[in-house]
PDB file of C-alpha atoms and ligand atoms in Angstrom:
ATOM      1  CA  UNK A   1       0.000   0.000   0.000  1.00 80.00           C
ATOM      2  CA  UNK A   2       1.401   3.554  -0.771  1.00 94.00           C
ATOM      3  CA  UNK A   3       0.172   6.964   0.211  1.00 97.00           C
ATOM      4  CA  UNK A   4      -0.878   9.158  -3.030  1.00 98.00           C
ATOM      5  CA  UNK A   5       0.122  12.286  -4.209  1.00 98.00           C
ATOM      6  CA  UNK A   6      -2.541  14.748  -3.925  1.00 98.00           C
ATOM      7  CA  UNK A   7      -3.362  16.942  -6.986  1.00 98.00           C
ATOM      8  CA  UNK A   8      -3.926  20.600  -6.087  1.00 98.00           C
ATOM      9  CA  UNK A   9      -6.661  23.381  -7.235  1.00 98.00           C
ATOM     10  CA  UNK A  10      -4.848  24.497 -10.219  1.00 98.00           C
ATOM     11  CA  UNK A  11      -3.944  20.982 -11.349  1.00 98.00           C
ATOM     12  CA  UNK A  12      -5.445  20.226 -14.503  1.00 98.00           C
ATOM     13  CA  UNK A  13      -6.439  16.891 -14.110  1.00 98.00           C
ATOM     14  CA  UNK A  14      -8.773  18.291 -11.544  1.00 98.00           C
ATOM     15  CA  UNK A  15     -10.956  19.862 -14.321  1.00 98.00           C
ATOM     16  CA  UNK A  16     -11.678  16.969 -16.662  1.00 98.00           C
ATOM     17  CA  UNK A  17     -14.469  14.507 -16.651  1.00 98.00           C
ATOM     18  CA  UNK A  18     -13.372  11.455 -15.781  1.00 98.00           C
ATOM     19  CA  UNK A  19     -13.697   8.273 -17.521  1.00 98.00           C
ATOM     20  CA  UNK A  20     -15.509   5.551 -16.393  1.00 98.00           C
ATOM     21  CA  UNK A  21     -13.692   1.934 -15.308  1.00 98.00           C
ATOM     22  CA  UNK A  22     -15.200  -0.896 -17.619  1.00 98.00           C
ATOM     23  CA  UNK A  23     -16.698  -3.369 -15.299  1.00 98.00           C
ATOM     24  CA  UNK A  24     -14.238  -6.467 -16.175  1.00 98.00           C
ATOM     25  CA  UNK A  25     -11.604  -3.639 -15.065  1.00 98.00           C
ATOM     26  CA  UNK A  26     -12.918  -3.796 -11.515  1.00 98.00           C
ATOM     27  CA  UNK A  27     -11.107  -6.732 -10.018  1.00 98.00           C
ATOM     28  CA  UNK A  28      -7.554  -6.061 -11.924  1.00 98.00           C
ATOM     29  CA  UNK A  29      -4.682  -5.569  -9.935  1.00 98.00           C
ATOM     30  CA  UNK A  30      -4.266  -1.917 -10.921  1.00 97.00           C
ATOM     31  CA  UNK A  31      -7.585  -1.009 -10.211  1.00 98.00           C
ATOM     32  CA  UNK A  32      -8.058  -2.844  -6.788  1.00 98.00           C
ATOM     33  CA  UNK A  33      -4.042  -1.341  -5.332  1.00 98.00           C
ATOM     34  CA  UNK A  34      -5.833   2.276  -6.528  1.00 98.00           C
ATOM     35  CA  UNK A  35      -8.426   1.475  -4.155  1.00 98.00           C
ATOM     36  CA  UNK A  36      -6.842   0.477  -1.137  1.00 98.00           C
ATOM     37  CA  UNK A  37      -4.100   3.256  -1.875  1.00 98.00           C
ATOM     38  CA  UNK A  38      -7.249   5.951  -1.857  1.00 98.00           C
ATOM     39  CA  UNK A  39      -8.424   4.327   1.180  1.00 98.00           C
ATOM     40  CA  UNK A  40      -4.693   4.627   3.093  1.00 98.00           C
ATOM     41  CA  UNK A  41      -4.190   8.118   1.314  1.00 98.00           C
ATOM     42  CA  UNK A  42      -7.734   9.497   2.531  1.00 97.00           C
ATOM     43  CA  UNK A  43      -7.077   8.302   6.423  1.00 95.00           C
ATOM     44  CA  UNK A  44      -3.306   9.568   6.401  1.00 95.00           C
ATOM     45  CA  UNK A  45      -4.814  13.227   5.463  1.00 95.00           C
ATOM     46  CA  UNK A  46      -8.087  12.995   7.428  1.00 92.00           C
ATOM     47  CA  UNK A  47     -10.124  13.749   4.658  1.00 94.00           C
ATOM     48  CA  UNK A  48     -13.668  13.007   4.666  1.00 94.00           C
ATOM     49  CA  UNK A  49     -13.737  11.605   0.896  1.00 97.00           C
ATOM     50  CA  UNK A  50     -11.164  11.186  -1.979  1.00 98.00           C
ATOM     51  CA  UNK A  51     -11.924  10.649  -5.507  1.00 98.00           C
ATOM     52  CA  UNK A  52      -9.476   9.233  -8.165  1.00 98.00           C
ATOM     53  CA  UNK A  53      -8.793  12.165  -9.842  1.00 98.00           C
ATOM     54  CA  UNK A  54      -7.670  13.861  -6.802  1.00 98.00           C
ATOM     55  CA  UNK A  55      -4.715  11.420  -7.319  1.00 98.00           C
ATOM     56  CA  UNK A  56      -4.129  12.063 -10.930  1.00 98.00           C
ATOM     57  CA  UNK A  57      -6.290   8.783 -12.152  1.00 98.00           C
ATOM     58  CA  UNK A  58      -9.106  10.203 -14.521  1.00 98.00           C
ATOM     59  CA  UNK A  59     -11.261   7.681 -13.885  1.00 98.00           C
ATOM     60  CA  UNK A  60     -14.773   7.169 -12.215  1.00 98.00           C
ATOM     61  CA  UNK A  61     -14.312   6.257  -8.300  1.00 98.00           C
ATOM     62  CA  UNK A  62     -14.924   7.656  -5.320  1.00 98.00           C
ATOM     63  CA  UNK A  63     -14.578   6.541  -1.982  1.00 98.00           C
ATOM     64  CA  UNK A  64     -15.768   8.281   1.453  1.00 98.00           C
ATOM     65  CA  UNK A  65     -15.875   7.822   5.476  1.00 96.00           C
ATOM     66  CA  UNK A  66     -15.947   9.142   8.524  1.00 93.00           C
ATOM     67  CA  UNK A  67     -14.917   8.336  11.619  1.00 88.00           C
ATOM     68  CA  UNK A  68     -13.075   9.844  14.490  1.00 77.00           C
ATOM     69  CA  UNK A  69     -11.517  12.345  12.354  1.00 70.00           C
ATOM     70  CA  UNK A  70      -9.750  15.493  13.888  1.00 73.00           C
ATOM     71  CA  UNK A  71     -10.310  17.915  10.481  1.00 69.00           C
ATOM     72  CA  UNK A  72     -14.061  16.938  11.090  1.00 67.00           C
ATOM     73  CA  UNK A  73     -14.451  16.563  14.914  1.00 69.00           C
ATOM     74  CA  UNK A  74     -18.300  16.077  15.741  1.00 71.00           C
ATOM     75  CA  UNK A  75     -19.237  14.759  12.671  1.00 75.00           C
ATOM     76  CA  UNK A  76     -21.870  11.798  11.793  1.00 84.00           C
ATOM     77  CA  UNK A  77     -20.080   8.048  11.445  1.00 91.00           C
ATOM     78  CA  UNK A  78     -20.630   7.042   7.435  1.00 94.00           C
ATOM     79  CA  UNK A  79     -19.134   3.488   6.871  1.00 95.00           C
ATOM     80  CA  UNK A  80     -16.461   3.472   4.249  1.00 97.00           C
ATOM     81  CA  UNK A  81     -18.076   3.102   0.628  1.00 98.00           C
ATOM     82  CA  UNK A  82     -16.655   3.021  -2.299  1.00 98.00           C
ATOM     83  CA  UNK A  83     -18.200   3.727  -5.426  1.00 98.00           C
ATOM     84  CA  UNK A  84     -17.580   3.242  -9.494  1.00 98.00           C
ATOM     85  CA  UNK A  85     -19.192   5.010 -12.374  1.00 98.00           C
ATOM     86  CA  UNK A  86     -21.792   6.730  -9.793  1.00 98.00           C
ATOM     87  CA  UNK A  87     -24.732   7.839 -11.292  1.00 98.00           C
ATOM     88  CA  UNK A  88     -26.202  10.797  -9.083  1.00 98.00           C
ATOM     89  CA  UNK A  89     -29.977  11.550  -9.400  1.00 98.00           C
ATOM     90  CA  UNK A  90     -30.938  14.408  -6.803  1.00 98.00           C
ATOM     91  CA  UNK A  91     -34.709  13.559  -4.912  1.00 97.00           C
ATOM     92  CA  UNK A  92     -34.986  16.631  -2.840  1.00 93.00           C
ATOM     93  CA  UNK A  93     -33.960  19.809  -3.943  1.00 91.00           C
ATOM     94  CA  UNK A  94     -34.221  21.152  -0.120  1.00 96.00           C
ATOM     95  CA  UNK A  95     -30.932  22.700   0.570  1.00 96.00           C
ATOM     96  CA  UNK A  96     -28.994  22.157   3.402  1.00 94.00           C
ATOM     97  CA  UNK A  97     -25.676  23.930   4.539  1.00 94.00           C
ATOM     98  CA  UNK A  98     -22.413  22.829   5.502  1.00 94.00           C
ATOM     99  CA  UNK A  99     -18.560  24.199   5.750  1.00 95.00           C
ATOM    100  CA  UNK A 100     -17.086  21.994   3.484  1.00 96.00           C
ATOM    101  CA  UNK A 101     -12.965  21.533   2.751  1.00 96.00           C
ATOM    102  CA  UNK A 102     -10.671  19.661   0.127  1.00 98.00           C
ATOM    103  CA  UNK A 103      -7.552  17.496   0.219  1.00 97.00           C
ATOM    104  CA  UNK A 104      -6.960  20.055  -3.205  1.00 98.00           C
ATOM    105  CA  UNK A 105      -7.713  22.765  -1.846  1.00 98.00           C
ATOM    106  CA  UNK A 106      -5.869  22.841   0.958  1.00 94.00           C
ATOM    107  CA  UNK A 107      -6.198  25.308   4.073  1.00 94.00           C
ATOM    108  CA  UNK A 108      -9.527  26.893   3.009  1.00 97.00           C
ATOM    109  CA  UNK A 109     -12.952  25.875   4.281  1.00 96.00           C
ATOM    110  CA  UNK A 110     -15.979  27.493   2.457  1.00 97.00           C
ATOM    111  CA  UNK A 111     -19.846  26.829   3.320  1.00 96.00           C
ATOM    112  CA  UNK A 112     -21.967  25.300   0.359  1.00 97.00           C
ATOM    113  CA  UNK A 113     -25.748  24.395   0.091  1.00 96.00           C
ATOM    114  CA  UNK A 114     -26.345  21.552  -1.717  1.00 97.00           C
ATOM    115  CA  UNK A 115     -29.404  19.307  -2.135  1.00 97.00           C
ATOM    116  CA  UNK A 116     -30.614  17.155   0.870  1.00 96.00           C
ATOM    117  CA  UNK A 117     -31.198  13.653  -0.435  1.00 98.00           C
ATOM    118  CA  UNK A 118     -29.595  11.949  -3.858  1.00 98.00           C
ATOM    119  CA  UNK A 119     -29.975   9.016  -5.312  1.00 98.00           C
ATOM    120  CA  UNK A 120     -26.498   6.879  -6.323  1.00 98.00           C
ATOM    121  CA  UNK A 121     -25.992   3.866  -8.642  1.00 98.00           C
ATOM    122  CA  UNK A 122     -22.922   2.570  -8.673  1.00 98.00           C
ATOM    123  CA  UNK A 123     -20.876  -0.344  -8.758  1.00 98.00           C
ATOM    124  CA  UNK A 124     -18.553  -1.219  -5.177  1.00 98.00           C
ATOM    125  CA  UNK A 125     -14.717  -3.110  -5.165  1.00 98.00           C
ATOM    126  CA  UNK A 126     -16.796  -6.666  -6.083  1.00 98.00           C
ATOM    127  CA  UNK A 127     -18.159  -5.180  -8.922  1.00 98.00           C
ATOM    128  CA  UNK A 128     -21.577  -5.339  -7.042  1.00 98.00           C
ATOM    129  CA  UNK A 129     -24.597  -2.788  -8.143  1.00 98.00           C
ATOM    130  CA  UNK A 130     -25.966  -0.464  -5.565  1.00 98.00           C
ATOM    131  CA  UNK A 131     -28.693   1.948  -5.740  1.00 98.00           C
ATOM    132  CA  UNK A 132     -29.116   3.610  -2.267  1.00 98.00           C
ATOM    133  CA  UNK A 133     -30.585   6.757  -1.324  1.00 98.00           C
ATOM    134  CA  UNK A 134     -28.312   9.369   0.514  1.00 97.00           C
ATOM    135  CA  UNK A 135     -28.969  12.119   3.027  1.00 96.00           C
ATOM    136  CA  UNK A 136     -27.261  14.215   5.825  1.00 94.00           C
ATOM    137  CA  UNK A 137     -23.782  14.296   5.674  1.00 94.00           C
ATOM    138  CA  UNK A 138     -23.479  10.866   3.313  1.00 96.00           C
ATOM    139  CA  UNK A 139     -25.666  13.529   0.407  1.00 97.00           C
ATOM    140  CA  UNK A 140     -23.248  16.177   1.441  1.00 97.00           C
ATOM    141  CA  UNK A 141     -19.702  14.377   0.902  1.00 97.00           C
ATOM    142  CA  UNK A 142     -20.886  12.134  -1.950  1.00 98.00           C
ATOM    143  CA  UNK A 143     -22.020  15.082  -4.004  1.00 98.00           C
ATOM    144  CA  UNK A 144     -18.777  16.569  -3.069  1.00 98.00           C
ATOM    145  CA  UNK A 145     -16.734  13.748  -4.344  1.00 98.00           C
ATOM    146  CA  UNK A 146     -19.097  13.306  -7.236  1.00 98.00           C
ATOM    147  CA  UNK A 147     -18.367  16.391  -8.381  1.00 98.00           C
ATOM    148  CA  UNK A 148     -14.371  15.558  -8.884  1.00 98.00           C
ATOM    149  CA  UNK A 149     -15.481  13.187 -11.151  1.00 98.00           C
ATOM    150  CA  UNK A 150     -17.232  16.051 -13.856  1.00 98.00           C
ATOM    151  CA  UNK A 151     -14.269  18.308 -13.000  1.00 98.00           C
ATOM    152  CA  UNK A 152     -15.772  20.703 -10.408  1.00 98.00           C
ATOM    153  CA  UNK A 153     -14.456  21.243  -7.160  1.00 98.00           C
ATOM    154  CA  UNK A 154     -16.696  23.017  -3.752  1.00 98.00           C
ATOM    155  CA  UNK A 155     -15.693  26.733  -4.882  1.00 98.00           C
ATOM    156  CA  UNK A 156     -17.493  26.315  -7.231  1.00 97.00           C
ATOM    157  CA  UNK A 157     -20.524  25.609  -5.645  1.00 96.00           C
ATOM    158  CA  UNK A 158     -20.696  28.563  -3.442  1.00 95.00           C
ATOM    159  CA  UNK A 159     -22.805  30.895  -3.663  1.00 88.00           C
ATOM    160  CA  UNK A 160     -21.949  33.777  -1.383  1.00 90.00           C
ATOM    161  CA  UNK A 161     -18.031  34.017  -1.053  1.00 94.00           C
ATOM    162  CA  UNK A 162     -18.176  36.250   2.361  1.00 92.00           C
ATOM    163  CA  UNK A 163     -17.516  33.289   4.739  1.00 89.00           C
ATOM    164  CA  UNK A 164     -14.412  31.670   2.539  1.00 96.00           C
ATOM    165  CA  UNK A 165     -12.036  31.282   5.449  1.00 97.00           C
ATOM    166  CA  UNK A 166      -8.481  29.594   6.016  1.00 97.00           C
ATOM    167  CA  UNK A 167      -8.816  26.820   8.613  1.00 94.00           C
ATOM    168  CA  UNK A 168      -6.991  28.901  11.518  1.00 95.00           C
ATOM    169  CA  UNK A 169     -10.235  31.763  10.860  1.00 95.00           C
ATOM    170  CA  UNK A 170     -12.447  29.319  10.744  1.00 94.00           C
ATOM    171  CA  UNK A 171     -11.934  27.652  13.949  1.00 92.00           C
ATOM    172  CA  UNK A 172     -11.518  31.009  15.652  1.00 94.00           C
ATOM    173  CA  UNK A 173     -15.145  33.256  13.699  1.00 94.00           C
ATOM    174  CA  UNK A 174     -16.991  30.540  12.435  1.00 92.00           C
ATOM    175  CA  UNK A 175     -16.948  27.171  14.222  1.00 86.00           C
ATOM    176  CA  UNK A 176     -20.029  27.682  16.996  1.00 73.00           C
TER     177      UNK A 176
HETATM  178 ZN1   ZN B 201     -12.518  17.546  -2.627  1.00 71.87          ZN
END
């Protein structure tokens, strides 16, 4: 197992769509040591989520947990998942608000509103089909990660930039 480089906001890789992983690709050694490399690169930074891209693969897959995490302290246990070729479908278009940051971005934490509850098809590690439906902080990181995977990072889901804060600000003004 090896700990990836990160690619950072300015990157190119992190604006292209990715591509998606044919299915007899899934259980290939290159494609299952990129999983459990995400997996060990995600927990080494504390991030909440890590998709592929974010470690200069172009490809489809996403993988996100939480658990006792210091970047995140407080925050609701989500089992790890990983997904491939996600499809995202969103149910309720009720917004809800959280202070979200990025292993490529790094530093800056920056509230977004995004939709409440999504639908996801995707494939896991066995080549498996889900379809599951998402909310709280699962809708919230998912959709984050998702969006790596169409080239899109958080900034550029926000809305109102006023609250855009490095980490030390936002512990000290905006964590209540
Ligand atoms: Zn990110």
């Amino acid at each position: 197992m090896a700990i990836l480089k990160v690619a950072r906001l300015g990157h190119p890789i992190l604006r292209k769509v990715a591509e998606a992983i044919p299915l007899n690709d899934i259980p290939s050694d290159n494609t299952q040591r990129l999983i459990k490399d995400m997996v060990e690169t995600m927990r080494e930074y504390n991030g909440l989520g890590l998709a592929a891209p974010q470690v200069h693969v172009s490809k489809k897959l996403l993988i996100f947990e939480s658990k006792e995490n210091p970047r995140y302290p407080n925050s609701e246990k989500i089992p790890l998942t990983i997904m491939i070729n996600p499809e995202i479908n969103i149910l309720d278009q009720k917004k809800i608000k959280y202070w979200e940051g990025c292993l490529s971005v790094p530093d800056l934490k920056g509230e977004v509103e995004r939709p409440s509850k999504v639908q996801l098809k995707y494939y896991d590690e066995y080549a498996q089909y889900h379809d599951v439906t998402l909310t709280g902080l699962s809708a919230i990181v998912v959709q984050h990660e998702y969006d790596h995977l169409i080239g899109k990072v958080f900034l550029d889901r926000m809305i109102n930039f006023d609250n855009l804060s490095f980490l030390t600000e936002y512990q000290k003004y905006h964590i209540k």
